[in-house]
PDB file of C-alpha atoms in Angstrom:
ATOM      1  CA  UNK A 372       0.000   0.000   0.000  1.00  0.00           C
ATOM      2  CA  UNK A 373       1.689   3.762  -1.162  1.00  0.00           C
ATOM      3  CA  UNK A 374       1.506   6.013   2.033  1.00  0.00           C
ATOM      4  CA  UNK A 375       2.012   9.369   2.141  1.00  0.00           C
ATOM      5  CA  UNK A 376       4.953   9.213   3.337  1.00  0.00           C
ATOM      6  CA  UNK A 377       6.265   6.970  -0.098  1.00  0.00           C
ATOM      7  CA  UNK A 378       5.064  10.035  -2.043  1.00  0.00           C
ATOM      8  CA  UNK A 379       6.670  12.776   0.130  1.00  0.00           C
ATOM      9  CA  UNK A 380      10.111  10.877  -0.970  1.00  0.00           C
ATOM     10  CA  UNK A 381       8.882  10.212  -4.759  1.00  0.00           C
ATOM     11  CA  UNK A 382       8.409  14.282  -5.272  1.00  0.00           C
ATOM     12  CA  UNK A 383      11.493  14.922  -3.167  1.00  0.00           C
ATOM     13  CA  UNK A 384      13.295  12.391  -6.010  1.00  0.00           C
ATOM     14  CA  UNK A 385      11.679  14.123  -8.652  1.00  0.00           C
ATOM     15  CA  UNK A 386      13.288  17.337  -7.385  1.00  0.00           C
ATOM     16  CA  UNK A 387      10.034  18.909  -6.116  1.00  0.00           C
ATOM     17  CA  UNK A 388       9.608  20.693  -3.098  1.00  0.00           C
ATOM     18  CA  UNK A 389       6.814  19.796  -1.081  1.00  0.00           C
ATOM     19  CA  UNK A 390       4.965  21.769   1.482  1.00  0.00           C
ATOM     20  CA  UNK A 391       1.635  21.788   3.753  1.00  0.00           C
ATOM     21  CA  UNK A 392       0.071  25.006   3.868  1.00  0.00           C
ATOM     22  CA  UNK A 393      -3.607  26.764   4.037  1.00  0.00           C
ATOM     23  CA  UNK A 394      -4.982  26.505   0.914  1.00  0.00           C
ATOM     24  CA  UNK A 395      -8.637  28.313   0.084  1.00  0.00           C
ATOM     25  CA  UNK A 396      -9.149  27.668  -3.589  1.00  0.00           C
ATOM     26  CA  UNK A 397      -7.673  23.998  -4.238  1.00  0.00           C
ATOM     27  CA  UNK A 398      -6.689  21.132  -1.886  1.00  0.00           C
ATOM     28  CA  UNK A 399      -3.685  20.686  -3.973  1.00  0.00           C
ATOM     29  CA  UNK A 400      -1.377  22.967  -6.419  1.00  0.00           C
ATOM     30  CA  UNK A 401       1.208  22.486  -8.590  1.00  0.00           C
ATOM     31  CA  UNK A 402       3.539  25.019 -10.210  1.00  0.00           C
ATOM     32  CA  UNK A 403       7.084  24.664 -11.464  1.00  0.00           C
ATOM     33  CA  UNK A 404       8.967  22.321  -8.833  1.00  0.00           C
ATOM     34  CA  UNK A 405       6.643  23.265  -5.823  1.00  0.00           C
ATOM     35  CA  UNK A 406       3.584  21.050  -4.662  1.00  0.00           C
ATOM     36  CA  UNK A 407       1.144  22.552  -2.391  1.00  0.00           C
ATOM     37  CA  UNK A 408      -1.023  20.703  -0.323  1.00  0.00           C
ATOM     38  CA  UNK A 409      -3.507  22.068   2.211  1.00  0.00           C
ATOM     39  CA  UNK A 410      -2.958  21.289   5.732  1.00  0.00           C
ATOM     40  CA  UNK A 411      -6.037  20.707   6.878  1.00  0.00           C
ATOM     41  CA  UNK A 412      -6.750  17.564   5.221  1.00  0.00           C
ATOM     42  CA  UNK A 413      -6.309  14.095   7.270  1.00  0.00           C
ATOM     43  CA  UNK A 414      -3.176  12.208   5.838  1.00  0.00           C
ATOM     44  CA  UNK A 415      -5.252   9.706   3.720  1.00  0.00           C
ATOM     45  CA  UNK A 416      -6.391  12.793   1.894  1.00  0.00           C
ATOM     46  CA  UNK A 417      -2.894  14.503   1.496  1.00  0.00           C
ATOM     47  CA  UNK A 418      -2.064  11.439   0.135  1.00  0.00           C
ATOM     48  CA  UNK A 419      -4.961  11.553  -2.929  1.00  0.00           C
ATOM     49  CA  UNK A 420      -4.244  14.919  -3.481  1.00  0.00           C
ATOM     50  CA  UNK A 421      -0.160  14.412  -3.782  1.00  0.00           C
ATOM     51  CA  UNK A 422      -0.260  11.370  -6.112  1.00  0.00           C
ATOM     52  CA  UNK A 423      -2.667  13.754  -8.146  1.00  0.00           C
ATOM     53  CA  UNK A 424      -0.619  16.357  -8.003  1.00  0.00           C
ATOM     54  CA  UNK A 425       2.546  14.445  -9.001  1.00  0.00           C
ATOM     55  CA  UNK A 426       0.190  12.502 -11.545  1.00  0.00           C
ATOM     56  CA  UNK A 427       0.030  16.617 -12.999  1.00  0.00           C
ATOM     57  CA  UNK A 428       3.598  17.112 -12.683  1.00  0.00           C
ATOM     58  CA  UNK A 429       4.421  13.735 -15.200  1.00  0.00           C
ATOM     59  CA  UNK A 430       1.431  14.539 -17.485  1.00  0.00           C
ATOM     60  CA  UNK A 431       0.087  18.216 -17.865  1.00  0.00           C
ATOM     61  CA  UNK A 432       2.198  21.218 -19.335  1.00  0.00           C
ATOM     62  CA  UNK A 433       1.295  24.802 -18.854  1.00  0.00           C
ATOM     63  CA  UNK A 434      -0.830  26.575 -15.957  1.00  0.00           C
ATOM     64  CA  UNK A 435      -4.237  23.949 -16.122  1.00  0.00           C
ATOM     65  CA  UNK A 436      -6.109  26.008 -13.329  1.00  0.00           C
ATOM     66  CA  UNK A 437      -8.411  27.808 -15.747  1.00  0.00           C
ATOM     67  CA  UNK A 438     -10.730  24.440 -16.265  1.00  0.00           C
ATOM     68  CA  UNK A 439     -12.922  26.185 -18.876  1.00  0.00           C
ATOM     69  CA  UNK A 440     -10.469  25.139 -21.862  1.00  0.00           C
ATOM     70  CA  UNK A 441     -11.291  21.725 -22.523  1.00  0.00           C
ATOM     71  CA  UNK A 442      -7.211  20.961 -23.122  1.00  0.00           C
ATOM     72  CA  UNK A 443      -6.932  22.090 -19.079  1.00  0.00           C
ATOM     73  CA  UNK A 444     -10.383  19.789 -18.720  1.00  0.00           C
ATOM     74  CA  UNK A 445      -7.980  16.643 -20.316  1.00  0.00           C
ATOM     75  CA  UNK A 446      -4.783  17.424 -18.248  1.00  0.00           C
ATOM     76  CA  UNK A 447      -6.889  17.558 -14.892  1.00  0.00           C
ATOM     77  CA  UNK A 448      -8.445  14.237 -15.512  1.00  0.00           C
ATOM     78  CA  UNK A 449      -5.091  12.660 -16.669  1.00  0.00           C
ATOM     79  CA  UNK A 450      -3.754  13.975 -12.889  1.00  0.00           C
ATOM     80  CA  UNK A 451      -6.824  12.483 -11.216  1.00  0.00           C
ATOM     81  CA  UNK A 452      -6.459   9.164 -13.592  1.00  0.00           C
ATOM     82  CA  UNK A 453      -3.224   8.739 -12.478  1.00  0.00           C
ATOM     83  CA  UNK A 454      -3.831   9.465  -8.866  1.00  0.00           C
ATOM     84  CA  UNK A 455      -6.822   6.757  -9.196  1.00  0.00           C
ATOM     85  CA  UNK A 456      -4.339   4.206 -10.934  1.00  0.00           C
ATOM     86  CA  UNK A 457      -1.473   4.599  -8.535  1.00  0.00           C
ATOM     87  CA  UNK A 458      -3.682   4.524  -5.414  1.00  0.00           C
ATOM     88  CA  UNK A 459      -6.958   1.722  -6.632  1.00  0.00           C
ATOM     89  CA  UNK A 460      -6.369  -0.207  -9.621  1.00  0.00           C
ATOM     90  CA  UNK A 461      -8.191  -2.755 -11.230  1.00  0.00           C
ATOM     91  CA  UNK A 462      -5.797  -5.051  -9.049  1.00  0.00           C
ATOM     92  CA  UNK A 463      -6.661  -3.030  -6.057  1.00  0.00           C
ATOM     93  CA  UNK A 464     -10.241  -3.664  -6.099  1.00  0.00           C
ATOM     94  CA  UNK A 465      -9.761  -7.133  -6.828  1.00  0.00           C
ATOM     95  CA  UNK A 466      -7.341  -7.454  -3.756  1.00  0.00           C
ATOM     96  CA  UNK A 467      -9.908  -6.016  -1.434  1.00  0.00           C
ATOM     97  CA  UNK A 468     -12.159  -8.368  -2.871  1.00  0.00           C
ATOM     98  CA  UNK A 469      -9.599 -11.022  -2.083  1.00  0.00           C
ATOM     99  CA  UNK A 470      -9.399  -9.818   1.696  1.00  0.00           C
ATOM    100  CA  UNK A 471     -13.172 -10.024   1.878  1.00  0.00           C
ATOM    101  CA  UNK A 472     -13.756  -6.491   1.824  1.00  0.00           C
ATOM    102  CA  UNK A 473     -18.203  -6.487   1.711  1.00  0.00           C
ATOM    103  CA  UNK A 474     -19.126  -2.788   0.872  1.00  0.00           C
ATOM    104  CA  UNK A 475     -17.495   0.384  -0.103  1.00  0.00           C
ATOM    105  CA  UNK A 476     -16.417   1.492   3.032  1.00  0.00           C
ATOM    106  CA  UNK A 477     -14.743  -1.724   3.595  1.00  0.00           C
ATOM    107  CA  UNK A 478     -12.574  -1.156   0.192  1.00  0.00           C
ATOM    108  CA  UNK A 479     -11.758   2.329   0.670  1.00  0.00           C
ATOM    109  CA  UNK A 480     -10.288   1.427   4.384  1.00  0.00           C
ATOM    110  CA  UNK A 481      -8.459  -1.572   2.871  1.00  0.00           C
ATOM    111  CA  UNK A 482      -6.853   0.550   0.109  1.00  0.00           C
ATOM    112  CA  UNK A 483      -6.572   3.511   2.718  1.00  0.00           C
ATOM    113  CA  UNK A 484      -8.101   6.243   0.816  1.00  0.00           C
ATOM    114  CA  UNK A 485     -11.673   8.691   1.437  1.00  0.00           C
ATOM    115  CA  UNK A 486     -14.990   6.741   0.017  1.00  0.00           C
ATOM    116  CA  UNK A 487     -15.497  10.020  -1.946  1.00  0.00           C
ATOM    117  CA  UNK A 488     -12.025   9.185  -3.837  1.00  0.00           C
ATOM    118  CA  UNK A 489     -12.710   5.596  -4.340  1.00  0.00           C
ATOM    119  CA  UNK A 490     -16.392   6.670  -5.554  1.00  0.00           C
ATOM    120  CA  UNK A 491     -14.516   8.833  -8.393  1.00  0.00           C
ATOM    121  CA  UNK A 492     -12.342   6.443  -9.489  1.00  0.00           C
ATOM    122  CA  UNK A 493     -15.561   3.706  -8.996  1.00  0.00           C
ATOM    123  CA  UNK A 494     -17.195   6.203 -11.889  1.00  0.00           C
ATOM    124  CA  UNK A 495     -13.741   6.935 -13.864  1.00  0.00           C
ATOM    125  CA  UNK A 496     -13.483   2.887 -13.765  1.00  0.00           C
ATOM    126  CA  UNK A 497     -17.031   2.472 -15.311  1.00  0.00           C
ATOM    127  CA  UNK A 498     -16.695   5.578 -17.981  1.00  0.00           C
ATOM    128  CA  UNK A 499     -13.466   3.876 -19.551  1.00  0.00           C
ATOM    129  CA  UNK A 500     -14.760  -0.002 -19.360  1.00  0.00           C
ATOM    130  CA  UNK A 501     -18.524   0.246 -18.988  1.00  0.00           C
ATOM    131  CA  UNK A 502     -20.390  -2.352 -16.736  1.00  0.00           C
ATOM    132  CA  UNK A 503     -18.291  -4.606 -16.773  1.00  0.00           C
ATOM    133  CA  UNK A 504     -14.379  -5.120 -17.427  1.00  0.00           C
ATOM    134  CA  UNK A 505     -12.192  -8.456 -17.202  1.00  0.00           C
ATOM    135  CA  UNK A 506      -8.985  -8.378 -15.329  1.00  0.00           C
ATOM    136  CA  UNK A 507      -6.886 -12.215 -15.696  1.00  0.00           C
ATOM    137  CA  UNK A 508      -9.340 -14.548 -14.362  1.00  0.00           C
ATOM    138  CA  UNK A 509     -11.451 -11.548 -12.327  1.00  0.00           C
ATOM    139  CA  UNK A 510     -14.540  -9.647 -13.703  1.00  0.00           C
ATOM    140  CA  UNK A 511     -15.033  -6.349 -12.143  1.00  0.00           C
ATOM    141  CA  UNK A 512     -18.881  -5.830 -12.385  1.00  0.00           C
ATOM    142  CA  UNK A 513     -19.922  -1.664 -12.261  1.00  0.00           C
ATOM    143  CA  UNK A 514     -23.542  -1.598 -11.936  1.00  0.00           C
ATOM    144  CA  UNK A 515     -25.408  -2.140 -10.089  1.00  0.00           C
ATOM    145  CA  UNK A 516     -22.802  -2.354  -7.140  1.00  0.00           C
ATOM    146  CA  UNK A 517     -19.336  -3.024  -7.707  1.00  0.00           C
ATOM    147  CA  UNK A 518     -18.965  -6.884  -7.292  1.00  0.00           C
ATOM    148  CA  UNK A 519     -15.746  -8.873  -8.448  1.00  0.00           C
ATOM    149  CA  UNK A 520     -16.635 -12.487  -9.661  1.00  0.00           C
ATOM    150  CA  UNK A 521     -13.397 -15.076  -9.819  1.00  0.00           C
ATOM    151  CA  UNK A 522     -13.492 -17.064 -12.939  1.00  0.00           C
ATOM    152  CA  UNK A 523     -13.120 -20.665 -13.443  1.00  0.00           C
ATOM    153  CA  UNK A 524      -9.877 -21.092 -15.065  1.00  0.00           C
ATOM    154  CA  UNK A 525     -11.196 -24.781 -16.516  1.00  0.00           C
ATOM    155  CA  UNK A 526     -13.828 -22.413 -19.026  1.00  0.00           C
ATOM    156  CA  UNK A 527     -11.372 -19.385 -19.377  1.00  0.00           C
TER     157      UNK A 527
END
C-alpha cells in the first residue's frame, strides 16, 4: 500500500519541493517544482491529493487552473487518472475483494483512501470499461454495485 509518506520521498526524487500550507481555492497545487497541499486535510487525503498532483507534474504542461479550456479539462483528468491508478487499480479492487472487503467502506479502508475518492475512481473505472471489465481470471462488475466475480480457469 503507497503512504504518504512513499510520495513525500517520490516528489522529493523528482526534485520537487513539497509543502503543507492553508490553501482556500484547491486542496492541492502544482507550479514549477513546488507542490502545495492544504494542511487541513487528514493524511489519507494529502495522500490523494499528492499522487494527483505528481500525476500533474508527469502529465500536464502549462498553468491547467483555468478548467474552462477543454485541453486544461484533459490534463486535470489525466492527474486524477493517475492518482486513481497509482492509489486503486483494477488489481486493487480485486485485492480487497480477495481480503473479503463487503461494501465500499470496507474497500476504501483496505486501500486507505476517502470513500469520496474511491467513488470517483468507482465512476472513472465504469466511464473507460462500462459495466463490466475483465482483469486475468477476475470480472469487475460496475452496476449495479461493484462486485468482483473469480473465474473458473477450466472455461477461461
Amino acid at each position: 500500500m503507497i503512504t504518504y509518506e512513499d510520495l513525500l520521498m517520490e516528489a522529493d526524487r523528482n526534485e520537487l519541493v513539497t509543502k503543507e500550507k492553508p490553501l482556500l481555492a484547491n486542496k492541492g497545487r502544482i507550479r514549477g517544482n513546488r507542490i502545495a497541499i492544504k494542511k487541513d486535510l487528514t493524511e489519507v487525503e494529502k495522500k490523494c491529493v499528492l499522487a494527483e498532483e505528481l500525476g500533474h507534474y508527469y502529465t500536464a504542461t502549462g498553468d491547467i487552473l483555468e478548467q474552462s479550456s477543454v485541453t486544461n479539462r484533459k490534463q486535470e483528468m489525466r492527474g486524477r487518472t493517475f492518482a486513481y491508478n497509482r492509489l486503486i487499480g483494477l488489481t486493487g479492487i480485486i485485492d480487497a475483494y480477495k481480503h473479503r472487503c463487503k461494501n465500499l467502506m470496507d474497500v476504501a479502508e483496505y486501500l486507505n483512501v476517502p470513500e469520496d475518492f474511491l467513488n470517483d475512481a468507482l465512476s472513472y473505472y465504469k466511464g473507460k470499461y462500462g459495466i463490466y471489465t475483465r482483469v486475468d481470471n477476475h470480472m469487475i462488475i460496475f452496476e449495479p454495485s461493484i462486485t468482483v466475480i473469480e473465474l473458473d480457469k477450466r472455461i477461461m
